[in-house]
Coordinates of N, CA and C in Angstrom, one line a residue:
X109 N 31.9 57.6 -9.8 CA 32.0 58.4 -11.0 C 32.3 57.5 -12.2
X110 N 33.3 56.7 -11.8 CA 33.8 55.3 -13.2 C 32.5 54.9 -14.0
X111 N 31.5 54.3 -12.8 CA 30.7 53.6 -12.9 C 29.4 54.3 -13.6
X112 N 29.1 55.5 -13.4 CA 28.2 56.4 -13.6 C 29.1 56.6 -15.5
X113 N 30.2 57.1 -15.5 CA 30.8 57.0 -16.5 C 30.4 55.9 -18.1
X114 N 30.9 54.3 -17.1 CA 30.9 53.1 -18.1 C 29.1 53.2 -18.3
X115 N 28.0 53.5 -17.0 CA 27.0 53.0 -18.0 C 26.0 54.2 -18.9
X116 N 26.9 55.8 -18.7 CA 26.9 56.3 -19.8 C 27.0 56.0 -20.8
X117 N 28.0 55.5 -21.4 CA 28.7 55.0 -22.4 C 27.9 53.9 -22.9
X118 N 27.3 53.1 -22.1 CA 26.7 51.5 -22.6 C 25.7 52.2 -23.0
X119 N 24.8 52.9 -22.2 CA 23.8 53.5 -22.6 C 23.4 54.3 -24.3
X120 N 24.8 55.0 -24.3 CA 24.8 55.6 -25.7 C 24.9 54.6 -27.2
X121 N 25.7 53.5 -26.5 CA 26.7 52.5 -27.4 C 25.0 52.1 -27.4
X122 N 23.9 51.8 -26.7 CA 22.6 50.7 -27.5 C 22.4 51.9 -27.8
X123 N 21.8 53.1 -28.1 CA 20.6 53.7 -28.4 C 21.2 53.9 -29.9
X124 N 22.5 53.8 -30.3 CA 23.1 54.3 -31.1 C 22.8 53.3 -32.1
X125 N 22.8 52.1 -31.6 CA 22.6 50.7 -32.1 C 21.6 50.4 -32.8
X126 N 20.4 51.1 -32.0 CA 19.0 50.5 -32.3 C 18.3 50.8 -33.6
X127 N 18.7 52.4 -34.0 CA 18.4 52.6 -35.7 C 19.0 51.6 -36.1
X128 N 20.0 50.9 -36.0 CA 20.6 50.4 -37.1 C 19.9 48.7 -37.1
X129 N 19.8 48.3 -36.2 CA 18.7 47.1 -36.2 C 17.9 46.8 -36.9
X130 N 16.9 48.4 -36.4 CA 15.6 48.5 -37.4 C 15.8 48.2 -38.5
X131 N 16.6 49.1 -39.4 CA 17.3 49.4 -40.9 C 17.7 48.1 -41.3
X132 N 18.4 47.1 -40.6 CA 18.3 45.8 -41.2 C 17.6 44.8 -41.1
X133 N 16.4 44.5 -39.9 CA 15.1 44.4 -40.6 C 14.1 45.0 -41.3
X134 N 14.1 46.3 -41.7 CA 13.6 46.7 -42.8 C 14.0 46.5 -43.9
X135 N 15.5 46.9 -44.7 CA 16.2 46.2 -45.7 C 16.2 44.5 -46.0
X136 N 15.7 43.6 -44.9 CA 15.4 42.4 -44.9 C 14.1 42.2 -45.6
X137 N 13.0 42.8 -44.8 CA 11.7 43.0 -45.3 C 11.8 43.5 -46.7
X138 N 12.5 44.4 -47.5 CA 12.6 45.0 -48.9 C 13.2 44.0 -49.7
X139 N 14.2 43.1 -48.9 CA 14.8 41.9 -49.7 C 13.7 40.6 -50.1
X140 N 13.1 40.6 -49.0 CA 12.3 39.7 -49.1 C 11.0 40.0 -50.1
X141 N 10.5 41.2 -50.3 CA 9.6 41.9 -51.2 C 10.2 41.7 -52.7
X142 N 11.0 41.6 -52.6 CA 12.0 41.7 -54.3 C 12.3 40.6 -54.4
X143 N 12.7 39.9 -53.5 CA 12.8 37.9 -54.4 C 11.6 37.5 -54.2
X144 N 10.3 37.3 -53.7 CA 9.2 37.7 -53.8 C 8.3 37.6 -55.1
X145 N 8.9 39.2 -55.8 CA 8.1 39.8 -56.8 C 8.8 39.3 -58.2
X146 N 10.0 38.6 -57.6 CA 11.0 38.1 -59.0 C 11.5 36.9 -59.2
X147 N 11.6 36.5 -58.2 CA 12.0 34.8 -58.1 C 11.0 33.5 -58.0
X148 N 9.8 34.4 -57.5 CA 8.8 33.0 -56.9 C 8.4 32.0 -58.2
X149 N 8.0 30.8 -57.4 CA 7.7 29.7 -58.5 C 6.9 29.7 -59.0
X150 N 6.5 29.8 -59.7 CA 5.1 29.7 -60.7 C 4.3 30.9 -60.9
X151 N 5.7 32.0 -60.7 CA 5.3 33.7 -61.4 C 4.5 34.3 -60.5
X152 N 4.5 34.3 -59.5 CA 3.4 35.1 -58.8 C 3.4 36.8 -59.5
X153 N 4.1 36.9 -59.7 CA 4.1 38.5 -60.4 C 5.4 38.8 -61.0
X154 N 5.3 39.2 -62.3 CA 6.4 40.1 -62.5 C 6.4 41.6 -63.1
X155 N 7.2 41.9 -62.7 CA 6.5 43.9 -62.8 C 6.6 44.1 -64.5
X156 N 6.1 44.6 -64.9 CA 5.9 45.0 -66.3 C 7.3 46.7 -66.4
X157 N 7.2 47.0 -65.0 CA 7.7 48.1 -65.2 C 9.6 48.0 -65.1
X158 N 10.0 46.6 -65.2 CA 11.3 46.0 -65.1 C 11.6 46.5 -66.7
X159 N 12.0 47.5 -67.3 CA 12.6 48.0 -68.4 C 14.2 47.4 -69.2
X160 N 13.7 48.0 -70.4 CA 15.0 47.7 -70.8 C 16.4 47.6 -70.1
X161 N 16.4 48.9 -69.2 CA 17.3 48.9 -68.8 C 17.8 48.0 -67.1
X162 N 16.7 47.1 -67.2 CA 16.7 46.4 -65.8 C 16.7 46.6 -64.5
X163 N 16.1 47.9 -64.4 CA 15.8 48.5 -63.3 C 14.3 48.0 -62.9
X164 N 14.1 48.3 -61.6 CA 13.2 48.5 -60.5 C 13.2 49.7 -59.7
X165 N 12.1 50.2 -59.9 CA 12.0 51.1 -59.4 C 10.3 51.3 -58.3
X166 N 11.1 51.4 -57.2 CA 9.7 51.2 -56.3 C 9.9 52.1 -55.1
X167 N 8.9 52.5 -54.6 CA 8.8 52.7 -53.1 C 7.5 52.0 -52.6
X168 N 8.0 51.9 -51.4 CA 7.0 50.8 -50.2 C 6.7 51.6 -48.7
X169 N 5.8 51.0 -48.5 CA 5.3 51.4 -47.0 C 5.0 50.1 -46.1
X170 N 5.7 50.2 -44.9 CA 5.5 49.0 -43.7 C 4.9 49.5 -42.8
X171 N 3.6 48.6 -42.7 CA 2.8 49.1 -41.6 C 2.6 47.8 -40.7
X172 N 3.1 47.9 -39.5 CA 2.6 47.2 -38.2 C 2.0 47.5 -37.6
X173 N 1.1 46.5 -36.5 CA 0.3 46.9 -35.5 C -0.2 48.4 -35.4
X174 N -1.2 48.9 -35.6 CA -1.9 49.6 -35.2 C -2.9 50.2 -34.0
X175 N -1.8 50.9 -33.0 CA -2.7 50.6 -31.7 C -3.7 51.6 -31.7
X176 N -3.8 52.4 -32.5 CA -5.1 53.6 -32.5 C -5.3 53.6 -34.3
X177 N -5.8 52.2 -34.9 CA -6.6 52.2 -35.7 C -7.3 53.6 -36.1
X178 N -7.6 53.6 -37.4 CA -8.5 54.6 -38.0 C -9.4 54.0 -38.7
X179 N -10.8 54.8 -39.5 CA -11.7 53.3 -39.7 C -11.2 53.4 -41.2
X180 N -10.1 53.0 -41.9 CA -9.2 52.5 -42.8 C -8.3 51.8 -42.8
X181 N -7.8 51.2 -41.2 CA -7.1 50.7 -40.9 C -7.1 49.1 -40.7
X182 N -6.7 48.0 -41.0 CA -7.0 46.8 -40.0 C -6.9 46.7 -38.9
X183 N -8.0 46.1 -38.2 CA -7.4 45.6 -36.8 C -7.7 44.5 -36.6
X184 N -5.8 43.7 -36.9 CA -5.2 42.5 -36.5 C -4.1 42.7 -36.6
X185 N -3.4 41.4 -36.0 CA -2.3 41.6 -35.7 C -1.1 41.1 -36.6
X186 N -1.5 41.6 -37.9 CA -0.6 41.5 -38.9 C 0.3 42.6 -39.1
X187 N 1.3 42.7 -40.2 CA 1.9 43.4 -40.9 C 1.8 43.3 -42.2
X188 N 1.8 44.5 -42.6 CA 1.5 45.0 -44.1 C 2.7 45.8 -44.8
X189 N 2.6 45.4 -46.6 CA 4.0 46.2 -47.1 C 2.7 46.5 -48.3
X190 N 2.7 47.3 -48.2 CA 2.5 48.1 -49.6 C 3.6 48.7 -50.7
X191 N 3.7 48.2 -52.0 CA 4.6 48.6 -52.5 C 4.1 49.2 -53.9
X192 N 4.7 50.0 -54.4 CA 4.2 50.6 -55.8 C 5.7 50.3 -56.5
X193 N 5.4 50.0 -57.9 CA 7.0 49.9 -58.9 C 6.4 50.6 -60.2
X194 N 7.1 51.5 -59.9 CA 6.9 52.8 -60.8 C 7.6 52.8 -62.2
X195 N 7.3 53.2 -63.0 CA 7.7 53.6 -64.4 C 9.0 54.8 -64.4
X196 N 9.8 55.1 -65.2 CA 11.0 56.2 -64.8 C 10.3 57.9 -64.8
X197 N 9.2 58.0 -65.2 CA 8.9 59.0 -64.8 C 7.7 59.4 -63.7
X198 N 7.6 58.4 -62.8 CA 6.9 58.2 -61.8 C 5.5 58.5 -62.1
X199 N 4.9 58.4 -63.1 CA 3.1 58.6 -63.8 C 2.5 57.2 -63.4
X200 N 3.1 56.2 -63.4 CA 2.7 54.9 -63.5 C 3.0 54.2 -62.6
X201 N 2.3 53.4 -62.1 CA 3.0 52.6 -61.0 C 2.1 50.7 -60.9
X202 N 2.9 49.6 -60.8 CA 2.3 48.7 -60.1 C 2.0 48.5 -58.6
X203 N 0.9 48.3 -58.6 CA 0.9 48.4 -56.7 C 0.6 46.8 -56.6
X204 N 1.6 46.6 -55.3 CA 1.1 45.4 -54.2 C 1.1 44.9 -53.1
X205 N 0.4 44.7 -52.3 CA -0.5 44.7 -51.3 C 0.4 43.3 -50.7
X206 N 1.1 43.3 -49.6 CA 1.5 42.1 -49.2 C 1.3 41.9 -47.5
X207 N 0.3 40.7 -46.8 CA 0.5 40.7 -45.9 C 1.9 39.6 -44.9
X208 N 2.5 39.9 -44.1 CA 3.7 39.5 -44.2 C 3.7 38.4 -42.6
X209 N 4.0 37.3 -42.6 CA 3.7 36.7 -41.3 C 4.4 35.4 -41.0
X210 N 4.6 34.9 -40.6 CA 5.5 33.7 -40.5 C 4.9 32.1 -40.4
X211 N 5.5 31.1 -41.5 CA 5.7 29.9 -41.2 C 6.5 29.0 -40.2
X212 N 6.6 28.7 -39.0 CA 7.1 28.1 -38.2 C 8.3 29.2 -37.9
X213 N 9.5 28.8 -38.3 CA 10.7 30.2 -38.3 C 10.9 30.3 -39.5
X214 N 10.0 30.4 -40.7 CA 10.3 30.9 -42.2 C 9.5 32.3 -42.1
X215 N 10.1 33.1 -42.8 CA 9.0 34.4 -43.1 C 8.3 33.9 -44.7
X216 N 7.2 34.6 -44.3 CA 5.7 34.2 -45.3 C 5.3 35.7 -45.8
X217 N 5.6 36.1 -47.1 CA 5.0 37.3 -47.9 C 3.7 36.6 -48.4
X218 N 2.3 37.2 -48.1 CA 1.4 36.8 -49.5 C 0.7 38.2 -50.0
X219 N 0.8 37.9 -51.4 CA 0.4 39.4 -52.2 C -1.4 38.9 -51.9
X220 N -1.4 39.8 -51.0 CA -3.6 40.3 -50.9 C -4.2 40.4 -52.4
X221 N -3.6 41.9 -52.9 CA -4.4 42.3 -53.8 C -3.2 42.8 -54.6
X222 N -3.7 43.7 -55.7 CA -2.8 44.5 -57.2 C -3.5 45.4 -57.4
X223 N -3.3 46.0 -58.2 CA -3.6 47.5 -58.6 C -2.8 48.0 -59.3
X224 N -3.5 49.0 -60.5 CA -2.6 50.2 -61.4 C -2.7 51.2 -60.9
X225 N -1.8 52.0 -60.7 CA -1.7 53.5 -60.4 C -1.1 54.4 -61.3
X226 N -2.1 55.8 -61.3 CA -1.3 56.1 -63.0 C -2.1 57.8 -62.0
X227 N -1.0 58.7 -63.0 CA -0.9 59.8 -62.7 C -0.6 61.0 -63.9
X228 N -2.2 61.5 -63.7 CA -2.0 62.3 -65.1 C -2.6 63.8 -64.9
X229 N -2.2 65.0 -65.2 CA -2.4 66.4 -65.4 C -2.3 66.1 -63.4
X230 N -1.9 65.7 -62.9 CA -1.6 66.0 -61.6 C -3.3 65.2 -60.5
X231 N -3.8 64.2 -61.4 CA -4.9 63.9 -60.3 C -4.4 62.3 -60.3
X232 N -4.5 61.5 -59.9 CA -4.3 60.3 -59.3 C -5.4 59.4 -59.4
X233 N -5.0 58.3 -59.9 CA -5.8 57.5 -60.8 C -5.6 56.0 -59.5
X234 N -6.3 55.6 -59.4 CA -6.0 54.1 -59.0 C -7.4 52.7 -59.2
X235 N -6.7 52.0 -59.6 CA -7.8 50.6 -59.9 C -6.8 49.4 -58.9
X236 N -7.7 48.2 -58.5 CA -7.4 47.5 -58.2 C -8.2 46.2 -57.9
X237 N -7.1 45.4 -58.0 CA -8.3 43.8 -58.2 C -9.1 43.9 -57.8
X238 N -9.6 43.3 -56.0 CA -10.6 42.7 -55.1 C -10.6 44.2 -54.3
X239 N -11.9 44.0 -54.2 CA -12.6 44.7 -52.9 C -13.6 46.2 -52.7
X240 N -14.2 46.8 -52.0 CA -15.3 48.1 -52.3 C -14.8 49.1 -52.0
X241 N -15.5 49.9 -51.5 CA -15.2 50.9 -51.1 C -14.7 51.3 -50.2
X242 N -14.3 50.3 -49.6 CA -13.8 50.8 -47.7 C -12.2 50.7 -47.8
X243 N -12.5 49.1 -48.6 CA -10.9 48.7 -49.7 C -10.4 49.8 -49.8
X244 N -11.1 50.5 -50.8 CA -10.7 51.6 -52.1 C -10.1 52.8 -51.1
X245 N -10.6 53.1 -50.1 CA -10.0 54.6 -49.3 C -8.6 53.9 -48.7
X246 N -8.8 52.4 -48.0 CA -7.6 52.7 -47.3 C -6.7 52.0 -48.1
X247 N -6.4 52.1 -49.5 CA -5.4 51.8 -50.2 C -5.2 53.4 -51.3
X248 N -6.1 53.8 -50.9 CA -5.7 55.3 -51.6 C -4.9 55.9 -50.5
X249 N -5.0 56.0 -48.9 CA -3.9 56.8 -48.2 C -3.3 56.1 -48.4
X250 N -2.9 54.7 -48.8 CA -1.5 54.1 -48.8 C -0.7 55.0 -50.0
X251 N -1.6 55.0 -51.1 CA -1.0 55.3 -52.7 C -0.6 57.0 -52.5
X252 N -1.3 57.4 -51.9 CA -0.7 58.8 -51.5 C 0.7 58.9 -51.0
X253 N 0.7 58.1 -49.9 CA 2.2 57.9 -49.4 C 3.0 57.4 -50.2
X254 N 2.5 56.2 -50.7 CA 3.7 55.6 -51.6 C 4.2 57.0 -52.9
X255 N 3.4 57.6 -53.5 CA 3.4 58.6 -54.2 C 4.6 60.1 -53.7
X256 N 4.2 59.6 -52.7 CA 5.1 61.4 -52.3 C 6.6 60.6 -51.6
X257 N 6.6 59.2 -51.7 CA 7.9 58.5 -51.0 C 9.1 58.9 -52.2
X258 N 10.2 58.6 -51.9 CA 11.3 59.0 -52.5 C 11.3 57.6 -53.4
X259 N 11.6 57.5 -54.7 CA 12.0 55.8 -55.5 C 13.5 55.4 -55.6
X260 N 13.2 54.2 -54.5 CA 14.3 53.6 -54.2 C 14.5 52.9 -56.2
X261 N 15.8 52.3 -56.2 CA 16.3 52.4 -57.5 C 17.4 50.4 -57.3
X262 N 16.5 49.3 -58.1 CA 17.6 48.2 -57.5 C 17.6 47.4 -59.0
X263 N 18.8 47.3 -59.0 CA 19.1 46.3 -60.6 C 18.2 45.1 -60.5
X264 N 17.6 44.4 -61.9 CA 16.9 42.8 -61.9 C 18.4 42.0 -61.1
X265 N 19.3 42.3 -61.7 CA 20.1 40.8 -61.1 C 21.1 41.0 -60.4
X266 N 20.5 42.5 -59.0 CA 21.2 42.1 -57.7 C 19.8 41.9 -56.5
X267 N 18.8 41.4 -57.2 CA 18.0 41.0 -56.1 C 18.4 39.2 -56.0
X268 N 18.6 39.4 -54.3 CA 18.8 38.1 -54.0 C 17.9 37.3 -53.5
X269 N 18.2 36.1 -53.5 CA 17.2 34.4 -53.2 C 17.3 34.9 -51.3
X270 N 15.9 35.1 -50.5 CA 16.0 34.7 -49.2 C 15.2 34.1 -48.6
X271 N 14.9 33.6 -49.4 CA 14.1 32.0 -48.5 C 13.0 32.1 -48.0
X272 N 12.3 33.1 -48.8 CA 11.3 33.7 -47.9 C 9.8 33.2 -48.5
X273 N 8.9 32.3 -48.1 CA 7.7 31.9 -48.8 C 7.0 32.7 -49.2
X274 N 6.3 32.5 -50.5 CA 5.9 34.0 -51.1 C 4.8 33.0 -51.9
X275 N 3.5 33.7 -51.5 CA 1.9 32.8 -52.2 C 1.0 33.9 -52.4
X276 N 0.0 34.0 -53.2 CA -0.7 34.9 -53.2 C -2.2 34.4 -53.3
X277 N -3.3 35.1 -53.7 CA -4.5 35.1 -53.7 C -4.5 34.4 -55.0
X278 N -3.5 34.4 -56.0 CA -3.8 33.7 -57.5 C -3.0 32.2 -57.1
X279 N -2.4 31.9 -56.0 CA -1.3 31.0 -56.4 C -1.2 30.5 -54.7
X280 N -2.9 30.3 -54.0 CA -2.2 30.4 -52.8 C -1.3 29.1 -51.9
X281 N -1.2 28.8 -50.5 CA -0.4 27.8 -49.9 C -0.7 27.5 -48.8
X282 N -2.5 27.4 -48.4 CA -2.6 27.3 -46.9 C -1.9 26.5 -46.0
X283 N -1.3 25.3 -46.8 CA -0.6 24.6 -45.8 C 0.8 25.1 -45.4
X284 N 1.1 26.3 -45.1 CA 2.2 27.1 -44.6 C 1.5 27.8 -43.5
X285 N 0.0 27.7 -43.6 CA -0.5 28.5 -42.3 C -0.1 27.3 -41.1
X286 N 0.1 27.5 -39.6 CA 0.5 26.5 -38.9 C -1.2 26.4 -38.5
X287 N -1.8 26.9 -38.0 CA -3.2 26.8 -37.7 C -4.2 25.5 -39.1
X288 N -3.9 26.0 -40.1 CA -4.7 25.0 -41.3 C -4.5 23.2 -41.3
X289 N -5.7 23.1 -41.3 CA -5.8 21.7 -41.4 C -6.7 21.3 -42.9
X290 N -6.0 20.3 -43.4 CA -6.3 20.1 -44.6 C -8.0 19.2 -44.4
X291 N -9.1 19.9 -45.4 CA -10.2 19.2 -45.1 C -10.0 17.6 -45.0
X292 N -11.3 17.3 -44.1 CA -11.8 15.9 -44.0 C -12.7 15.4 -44.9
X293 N -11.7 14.4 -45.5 CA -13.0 13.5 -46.6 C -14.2 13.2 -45.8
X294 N -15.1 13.2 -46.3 CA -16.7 12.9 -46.2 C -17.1 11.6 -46.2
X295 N -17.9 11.4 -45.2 CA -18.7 10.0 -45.2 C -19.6 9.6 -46.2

């Protein structure tokens, strides 16, 4: 009965645990999106929508592995953060497209693409850098979600430095890919 008892108890003590896991690699993931979008060297982006009053204002979407793809979906084995940084009355938004993956044991953010999102008499507007029409749908279900997400709210100067490589399509860094080999001079 003891025993049936203690691994009640163990049992409860992990499952109790494991939201809270997640939540701090997610909150990791969001840290690393924000020194990212505000710290990196040579400006990879900075939000226009950082106001007077120093706020940031965003909501994001994390998408992993997809084991029942849709034909909007990627199939590889990456992860994706879609993020929008909204204006204070949520009409406006920056979007960015980050695929997220690792250098040796460093995590590696690169911003894919960008986009404006704007929102007027209630229909939804969206443009964006690179790509067609297949692009265009499966970053409209993203902007839908990002749209109806709650806006998280973070001061310019409590986002912190976390070491996280951050390159983009304007600014990129193949040599963080471990697979890349730098071309061969020619005979």
């Amino acid at each position: 009965m003891r025993a049936a008892k203690r691994w009640l108890l163990l049992c409860a003590v992990l499952f109790v645990n494991l939201p809270a896991a997640a939540q701090v690699s997610q909150q990791r993931l969001v840290d690393m999106m924000l020194d990212c979008a505000m710290h990196s060297d040579g400006g990879i982006w900075q939000p226009k929508t950082l106001l007077k009053d120093g706020l940031l204002r965003f909501t994001y979407l994390h998408e992993t592995r997809n084991l029942k793809p849709g034909p909007y979906d990627y199939k590889d084995e990456r992860r994706y953060l879609y993020v929008a940084f909204w204006n204070p009355s949520k009409a406006d938004a920056e979007f960015l497209d980050f695929s997220v993956d690792k250098s040796g044991t460093r995590d590696w953010l690169t911003i894919s693409n960008s986009g404006e999102i704007s929102v007027s008499r209630g229909k939804l507007n969206f443009e964006f850098f690179q790509g067609g029409e297949w692009m265009r749908e499966h970053y409209l279900i993203r902007v839908r979600k990002l749209r109806a997400a709650p806006v998280q709210v973070v001061a310019g100067r409590e986002i912190k430095q976390t070491g996280v490589l951050c390159d983009s399509f304007a600014n990129p860094h193949p040599e963080w890919d471990p697979n890349w080999q730098p071309p061969r001079p020619r005979k």
